[in-house]
mmCIF file of C-alpha atoms and ligand atoms in Angstrom:
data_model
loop_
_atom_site.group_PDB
_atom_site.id
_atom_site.type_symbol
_atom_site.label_atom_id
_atom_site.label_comp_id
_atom_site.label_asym_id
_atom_site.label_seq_id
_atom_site.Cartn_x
_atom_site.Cartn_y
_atom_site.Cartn_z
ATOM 1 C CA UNK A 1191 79.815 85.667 84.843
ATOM 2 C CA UNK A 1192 83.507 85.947 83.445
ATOM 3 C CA UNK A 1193 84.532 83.771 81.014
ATOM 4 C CA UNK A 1194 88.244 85.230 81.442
ATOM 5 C CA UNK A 1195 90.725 83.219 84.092
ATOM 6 C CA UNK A 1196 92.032 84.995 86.407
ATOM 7 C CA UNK A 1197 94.603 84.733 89.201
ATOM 8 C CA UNK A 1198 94.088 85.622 92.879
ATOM 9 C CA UNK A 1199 97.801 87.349 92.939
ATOM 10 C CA UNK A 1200 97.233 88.014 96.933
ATOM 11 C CA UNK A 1201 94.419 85.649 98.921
ATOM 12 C CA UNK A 1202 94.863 84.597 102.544
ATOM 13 C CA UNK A 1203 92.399 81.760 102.352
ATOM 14 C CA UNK A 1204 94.292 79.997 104.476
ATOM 15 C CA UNK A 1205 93.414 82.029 107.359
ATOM 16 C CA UNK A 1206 91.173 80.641 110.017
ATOM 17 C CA UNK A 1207 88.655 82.903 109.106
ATOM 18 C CA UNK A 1208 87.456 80.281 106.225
ATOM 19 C CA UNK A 1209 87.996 77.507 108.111
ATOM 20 C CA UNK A 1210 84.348 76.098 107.806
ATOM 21 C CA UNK A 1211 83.993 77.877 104.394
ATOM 22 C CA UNK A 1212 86.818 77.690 102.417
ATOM 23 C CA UNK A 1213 85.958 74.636 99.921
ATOM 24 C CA UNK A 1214 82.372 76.922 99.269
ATOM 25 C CA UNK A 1215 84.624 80.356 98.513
ATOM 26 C CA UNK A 1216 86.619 78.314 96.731
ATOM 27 C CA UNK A 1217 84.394 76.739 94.244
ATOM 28 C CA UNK A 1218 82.627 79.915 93.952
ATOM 29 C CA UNK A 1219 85.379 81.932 93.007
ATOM 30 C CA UNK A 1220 86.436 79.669 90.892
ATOM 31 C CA UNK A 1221 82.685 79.356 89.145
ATOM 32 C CA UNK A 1222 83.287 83.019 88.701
ATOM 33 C CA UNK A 1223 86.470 82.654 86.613
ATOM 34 C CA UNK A 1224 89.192 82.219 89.471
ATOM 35 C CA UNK A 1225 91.939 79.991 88.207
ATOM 36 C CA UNK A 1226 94.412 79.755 90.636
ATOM 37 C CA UNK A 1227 95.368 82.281 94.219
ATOM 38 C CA UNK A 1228 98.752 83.057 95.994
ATOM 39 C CA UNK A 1229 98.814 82.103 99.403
ATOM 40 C CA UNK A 1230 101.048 84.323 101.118
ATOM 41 C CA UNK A 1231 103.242 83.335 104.023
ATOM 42 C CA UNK A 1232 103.093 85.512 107.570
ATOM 43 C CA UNK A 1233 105.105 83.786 109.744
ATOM 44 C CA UNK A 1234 107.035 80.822 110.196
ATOM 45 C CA UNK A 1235 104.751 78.388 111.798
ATOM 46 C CA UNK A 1236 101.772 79.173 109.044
ATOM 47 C CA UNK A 1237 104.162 78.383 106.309
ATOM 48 C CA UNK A 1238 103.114 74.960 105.930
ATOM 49 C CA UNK A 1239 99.532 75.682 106.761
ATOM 50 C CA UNK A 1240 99.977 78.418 103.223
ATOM 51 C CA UNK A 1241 101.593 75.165 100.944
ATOM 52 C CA UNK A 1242 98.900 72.461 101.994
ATOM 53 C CA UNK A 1243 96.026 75.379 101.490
ATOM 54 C CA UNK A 1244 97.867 76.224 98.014
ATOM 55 C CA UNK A 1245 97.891 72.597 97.766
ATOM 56 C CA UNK A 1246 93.786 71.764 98.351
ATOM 57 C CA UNK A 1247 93.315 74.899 95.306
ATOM 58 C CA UNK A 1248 94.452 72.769 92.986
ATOM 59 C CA UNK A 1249 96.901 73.545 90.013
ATOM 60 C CA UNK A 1250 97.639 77.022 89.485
ATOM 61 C CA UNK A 1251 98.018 77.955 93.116
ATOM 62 C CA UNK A 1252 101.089 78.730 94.968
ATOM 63 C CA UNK A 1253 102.229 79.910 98.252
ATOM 64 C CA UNK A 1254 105.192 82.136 100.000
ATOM 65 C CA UNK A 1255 107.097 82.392 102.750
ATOM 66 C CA UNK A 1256 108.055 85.133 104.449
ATOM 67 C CA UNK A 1257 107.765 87.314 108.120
ATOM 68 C CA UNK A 1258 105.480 90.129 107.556
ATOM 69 C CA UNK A 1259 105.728 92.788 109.717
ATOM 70 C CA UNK A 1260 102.406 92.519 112.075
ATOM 71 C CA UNK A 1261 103.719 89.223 113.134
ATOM 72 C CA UNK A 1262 107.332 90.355 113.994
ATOM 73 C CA UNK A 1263 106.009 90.730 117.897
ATOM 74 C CA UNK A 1264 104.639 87.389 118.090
ATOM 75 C CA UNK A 1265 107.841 85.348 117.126
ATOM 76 C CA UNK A 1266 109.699 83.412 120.110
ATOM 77 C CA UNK A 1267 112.258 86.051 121.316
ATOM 78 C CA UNK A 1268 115.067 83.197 119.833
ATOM 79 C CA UNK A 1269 114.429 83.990 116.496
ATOM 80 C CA UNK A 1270 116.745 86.093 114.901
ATOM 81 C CA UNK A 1271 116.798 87.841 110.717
ATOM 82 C CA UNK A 1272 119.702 85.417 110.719
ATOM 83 C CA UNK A 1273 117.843 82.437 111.903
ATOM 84 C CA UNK A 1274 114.878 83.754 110.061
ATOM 85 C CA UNK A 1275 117.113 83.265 106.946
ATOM 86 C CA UNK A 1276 117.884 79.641 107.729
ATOM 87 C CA UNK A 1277 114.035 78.686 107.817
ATOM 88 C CA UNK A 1278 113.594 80.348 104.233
ATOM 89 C CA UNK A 1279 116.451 78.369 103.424
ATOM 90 C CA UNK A 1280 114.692 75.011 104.575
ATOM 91 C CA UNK A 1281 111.922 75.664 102.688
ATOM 92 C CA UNK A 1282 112.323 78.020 99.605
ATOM 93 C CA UNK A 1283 112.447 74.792 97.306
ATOM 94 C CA UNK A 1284 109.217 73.548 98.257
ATOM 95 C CA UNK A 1285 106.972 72.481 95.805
ATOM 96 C CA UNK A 1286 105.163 75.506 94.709
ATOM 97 C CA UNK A 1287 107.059 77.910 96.654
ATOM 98 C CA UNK A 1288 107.513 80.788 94.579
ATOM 99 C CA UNK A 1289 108.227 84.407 96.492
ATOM 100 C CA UNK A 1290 109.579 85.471 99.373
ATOM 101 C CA UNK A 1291 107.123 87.488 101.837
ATOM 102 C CA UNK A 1292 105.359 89.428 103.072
ATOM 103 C CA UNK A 1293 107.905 91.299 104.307
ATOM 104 C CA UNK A 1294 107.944 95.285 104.407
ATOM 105 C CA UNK A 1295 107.279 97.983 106.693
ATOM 106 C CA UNK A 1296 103.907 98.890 108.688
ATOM 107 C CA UNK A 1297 104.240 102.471 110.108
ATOM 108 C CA UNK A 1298 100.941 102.292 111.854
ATOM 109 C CA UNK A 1299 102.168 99.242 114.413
ATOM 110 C CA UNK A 1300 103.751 99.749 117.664
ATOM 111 C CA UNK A 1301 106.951 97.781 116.758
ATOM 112 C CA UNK A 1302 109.168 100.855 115.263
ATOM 113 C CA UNK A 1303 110.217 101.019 111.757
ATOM 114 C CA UNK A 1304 113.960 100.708 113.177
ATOM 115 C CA UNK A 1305 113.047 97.449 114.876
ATOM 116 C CA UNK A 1306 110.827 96.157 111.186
ATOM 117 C CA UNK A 1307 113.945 96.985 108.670
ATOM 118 C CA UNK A 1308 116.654 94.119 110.022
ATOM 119 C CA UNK A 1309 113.805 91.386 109.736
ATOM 120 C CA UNK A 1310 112.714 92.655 105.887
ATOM 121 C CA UNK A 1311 116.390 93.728 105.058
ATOM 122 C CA UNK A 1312 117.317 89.622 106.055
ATOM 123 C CA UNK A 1313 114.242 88.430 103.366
ATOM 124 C CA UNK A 1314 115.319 91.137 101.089
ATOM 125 C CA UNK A 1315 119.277 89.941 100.863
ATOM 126 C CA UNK A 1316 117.856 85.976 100.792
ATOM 127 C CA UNK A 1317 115.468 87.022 97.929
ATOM 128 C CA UNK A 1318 118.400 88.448 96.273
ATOM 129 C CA UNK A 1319 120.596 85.866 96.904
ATOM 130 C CA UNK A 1320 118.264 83.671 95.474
ATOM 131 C CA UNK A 1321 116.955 85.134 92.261
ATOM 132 C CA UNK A 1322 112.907 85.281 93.830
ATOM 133 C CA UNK A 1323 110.219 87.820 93.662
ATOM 134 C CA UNK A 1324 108.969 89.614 97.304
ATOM 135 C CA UNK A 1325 105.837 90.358 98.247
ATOM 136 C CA UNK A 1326 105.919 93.604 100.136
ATOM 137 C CA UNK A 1327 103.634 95.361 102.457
ATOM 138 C CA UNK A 1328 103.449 98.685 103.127
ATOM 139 C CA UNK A 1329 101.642 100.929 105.203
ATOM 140 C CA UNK A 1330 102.532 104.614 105.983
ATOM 141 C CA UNK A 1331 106.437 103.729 105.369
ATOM 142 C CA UNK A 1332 106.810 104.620 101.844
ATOM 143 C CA UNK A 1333 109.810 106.646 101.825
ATOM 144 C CA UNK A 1334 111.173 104.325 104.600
ATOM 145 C CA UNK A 1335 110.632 100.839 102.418
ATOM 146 C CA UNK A 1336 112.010 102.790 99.572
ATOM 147 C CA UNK A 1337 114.940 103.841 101.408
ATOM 148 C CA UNK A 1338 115.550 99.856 102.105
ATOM 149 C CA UNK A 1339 114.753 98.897 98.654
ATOM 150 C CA UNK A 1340 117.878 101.245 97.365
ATOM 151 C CA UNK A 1341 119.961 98.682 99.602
ATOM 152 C CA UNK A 1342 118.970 95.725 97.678
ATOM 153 C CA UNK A 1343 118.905 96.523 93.805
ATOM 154 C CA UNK A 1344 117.928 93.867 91.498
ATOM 155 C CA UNK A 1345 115.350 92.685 93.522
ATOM 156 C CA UNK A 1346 111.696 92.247 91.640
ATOM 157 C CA UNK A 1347 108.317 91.421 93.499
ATOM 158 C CA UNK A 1348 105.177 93.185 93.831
ATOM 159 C CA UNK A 1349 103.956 95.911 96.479
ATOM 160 C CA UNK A 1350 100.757 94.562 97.479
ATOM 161 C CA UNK A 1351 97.726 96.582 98.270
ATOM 162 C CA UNK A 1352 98.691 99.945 96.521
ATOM 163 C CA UNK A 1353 96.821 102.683 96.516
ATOM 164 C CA UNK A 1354 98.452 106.272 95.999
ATOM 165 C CA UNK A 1355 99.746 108.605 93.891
ATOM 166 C CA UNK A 1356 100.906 107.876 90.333
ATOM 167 C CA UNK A 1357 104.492 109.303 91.262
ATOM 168 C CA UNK A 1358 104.258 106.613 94.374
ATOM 169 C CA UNK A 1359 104.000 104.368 92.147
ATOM 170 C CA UNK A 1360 106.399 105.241 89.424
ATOM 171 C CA UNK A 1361 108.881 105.220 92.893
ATOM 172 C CA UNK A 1362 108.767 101.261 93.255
ATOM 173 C CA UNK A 1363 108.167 100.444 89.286
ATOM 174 C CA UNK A 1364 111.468 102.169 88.877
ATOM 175 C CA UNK A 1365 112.711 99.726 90.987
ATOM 176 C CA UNK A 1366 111.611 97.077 89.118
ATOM 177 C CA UNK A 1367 108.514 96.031 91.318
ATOM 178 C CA UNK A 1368 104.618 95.418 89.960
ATOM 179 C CA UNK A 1369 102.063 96.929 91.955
ATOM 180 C CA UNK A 1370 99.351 94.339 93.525
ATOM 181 C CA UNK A 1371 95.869 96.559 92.755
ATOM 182 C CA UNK A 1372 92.642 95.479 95.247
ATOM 183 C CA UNK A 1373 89.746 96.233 96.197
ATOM 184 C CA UNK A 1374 90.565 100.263 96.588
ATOM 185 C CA UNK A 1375 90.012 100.847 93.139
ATOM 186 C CA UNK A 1376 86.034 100.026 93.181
ATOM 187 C CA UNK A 1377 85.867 102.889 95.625
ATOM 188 C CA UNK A 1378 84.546 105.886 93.742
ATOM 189 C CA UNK A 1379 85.854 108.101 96.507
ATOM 190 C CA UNK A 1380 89.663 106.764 95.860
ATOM 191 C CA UNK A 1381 90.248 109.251 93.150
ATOM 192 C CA UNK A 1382 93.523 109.536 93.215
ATOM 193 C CA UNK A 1383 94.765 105.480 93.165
ATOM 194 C CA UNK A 1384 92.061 105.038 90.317
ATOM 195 C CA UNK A 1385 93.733 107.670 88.318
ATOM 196 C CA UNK A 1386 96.505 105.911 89.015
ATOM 197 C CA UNK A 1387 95.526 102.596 88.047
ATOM 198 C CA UNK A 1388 94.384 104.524 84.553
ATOM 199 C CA UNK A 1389 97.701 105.641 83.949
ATOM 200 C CA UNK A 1390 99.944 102.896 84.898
ATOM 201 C CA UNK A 1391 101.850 100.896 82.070
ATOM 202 C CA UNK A 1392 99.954 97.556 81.192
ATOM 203 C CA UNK A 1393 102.834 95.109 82.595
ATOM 204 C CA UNK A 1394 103.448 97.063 86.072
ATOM 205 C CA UNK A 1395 100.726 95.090 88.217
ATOM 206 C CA UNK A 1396 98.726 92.320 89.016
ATOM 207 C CA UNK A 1397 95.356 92.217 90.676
ATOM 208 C CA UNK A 1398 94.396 90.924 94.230
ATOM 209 C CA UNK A 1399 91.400 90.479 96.899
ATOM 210 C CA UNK A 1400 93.701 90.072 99.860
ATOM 211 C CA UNK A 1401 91.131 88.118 101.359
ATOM 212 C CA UNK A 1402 89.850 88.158 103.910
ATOM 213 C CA UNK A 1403 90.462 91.934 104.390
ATOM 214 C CA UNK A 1404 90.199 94.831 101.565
ATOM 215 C CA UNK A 1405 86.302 94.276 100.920
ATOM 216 C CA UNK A 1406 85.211 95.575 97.633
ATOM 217 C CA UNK A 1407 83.132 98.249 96.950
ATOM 218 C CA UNK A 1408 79.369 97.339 98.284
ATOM 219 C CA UNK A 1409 80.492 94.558 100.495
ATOM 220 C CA UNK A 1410 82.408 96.247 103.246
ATOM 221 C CA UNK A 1411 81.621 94.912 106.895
ATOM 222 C CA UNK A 1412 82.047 91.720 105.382
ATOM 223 C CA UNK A 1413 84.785 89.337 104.829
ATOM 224 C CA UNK A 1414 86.273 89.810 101.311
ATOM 225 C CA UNK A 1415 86.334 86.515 99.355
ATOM 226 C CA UNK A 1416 88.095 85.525 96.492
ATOM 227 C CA UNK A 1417 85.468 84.762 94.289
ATOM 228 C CA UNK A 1418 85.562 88.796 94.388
ATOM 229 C CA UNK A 1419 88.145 89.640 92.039
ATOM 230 C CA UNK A 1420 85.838 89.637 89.098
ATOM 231 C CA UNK A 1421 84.688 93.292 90.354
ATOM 232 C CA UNK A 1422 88.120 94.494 90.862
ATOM 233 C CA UNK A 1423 88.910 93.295 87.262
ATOM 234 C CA UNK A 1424 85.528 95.145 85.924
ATOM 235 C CA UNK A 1425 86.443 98.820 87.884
ATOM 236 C CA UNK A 1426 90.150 98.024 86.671
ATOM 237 C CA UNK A 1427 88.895 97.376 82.418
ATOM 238 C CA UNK A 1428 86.568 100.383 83.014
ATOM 239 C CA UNK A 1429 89.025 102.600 84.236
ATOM 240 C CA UNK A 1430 91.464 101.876 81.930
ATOM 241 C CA UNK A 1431 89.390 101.437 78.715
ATOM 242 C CA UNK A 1432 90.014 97.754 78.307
ATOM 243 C CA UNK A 1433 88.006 94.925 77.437
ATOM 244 C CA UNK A 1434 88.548 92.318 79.928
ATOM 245 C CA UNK A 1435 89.701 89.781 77.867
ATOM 246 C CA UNK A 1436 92.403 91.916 77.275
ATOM 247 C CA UNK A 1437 92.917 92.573 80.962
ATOM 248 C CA UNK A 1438 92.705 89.005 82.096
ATOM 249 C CA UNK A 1439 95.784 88.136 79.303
ATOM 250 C CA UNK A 1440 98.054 90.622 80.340
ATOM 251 C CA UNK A 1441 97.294 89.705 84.108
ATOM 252 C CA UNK A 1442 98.557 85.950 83.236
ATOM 253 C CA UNK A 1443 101.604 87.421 81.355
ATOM 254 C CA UNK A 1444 102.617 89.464 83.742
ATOM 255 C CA UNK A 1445 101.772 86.573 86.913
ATOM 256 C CA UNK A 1446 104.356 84.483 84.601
ATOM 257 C CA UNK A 1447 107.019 86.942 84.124
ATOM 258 C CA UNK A 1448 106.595 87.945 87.952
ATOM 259 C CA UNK A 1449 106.432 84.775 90.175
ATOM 260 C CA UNK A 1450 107.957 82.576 87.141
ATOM 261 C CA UNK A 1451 104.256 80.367 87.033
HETATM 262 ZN ZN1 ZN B 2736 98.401 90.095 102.980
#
């Protein structure tokens, strides 16, 4: 269908989820123009579960590691942000290993912000530290994550999942992070994140299924796949007035500067 190659910049297809279908989302995704995913990491013990499924993709996949903020709760009560540190210190080298996350803030969990901040602010100062992009998510914490953000300039990655307002937006590329656009933007009714995908510059974002969740436009009640992306990259050309050969270019160039691939 697309003869463009495109990269999966947010794809959790390691998840159980596509345990008995992964090699068949795979190859169709990729039959559709899919070149490569980012795994990302959630919590320490799916870390290595991320790198071997980043692995079985093939060249031009990659993986992360990183504490996101749903799975705070569900960590042994003797891990600490400092201890947390020490295991992205083990494996941050790792072949194919290139961000740090997700990490970020999740306003609509019953762990309290206060509680979320020392566990992001501890993959925040190691990203730093280190020189490597984060992958952030955020969910009804703007101001909060931005507030966090202002503690740790310097630091690059990508806020994953946007949608919102074009001044939302112009908060975190400021900052010097991309925006990771999904599935939202095939939504007619999101008029407001697919005026701001119109107007944002060409090298603040990168596109993303976040499979399995985010389904696109059409599909929902189903599990989102990766193979997907193609429509997000046809609402994103059509929005923006761009052939998608042009799209799928500046997508790779702006994967490369981001995650270094
Ligand atoms: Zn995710």
């Amino acid at each position: 269908m697309l003869k463009e190659s495109w990269f999966d910049s947010h794809c959790h297809l390691d998840m159980p989820a596509f345990d008995a279908v992964r090699a068949a989302r795979w190859s169709a995704a990729q039959a559709r123009g899919v070149a490569g995913a980012l795994i990302p990491g959630l919590e320490p013990a799916q870390w290595l579960r991320a790198q071997a499924c980043a692995a079985s993709l093939g060249t031009g996949s990659y993986w992360s590691i990183g504490l996101h903020p749903w799975w705070i709760a569900k960590q042994p009560t003797t891990l600490t942000p400092q201890l947390l540190a020490e295991a992205l210190s083990a494996h941050y080298s790792s072949a194919g290993c290139v961000a740090i996350g997700e990490c970020g803030l999740d306003g609509a969990i019953e762990l309290p912000l206060a509680q979320q901040v020392p566990w992001l602010e501890s993959q925040l100062a190691f990203a730093q530290d280190k020189a490597l992009p984060v992958i952030l998510h955020q969910h009804r914490a703007h101001n909060q994550l931005l507030e966090v953000l202002n503690r740790y300039p310097g630091v690059i990655g990508v806020v994953h999942g946007f949608s919102g307002s074009l001044a939302m937006a112009e908060e975190y590329i400021r900052r010097g992070l991309l925006l990771g656009i999904g599935g939202v933007v095939t939504y007619p009714r999101a008029s407001k994140t697919r005026a701001t995908v119109q107007a944002l510059p060409a090298e603040s974002f990168l596109l993303e299924t976040d499979a399995p969740s985010m389904p696109v436009y059409g599909r929902q009640g189903a599990d989102n796949r990766p193979e997907y992306l193609g429509e997000i990259a046809q609402a994103v050309a059509q929005l923006r007035g761009e052939s998608l050969a042009q799209l799928a270019t500046r997508m790779r160039a702006n994967g490369q500067r981001l995650f270094g691939i």
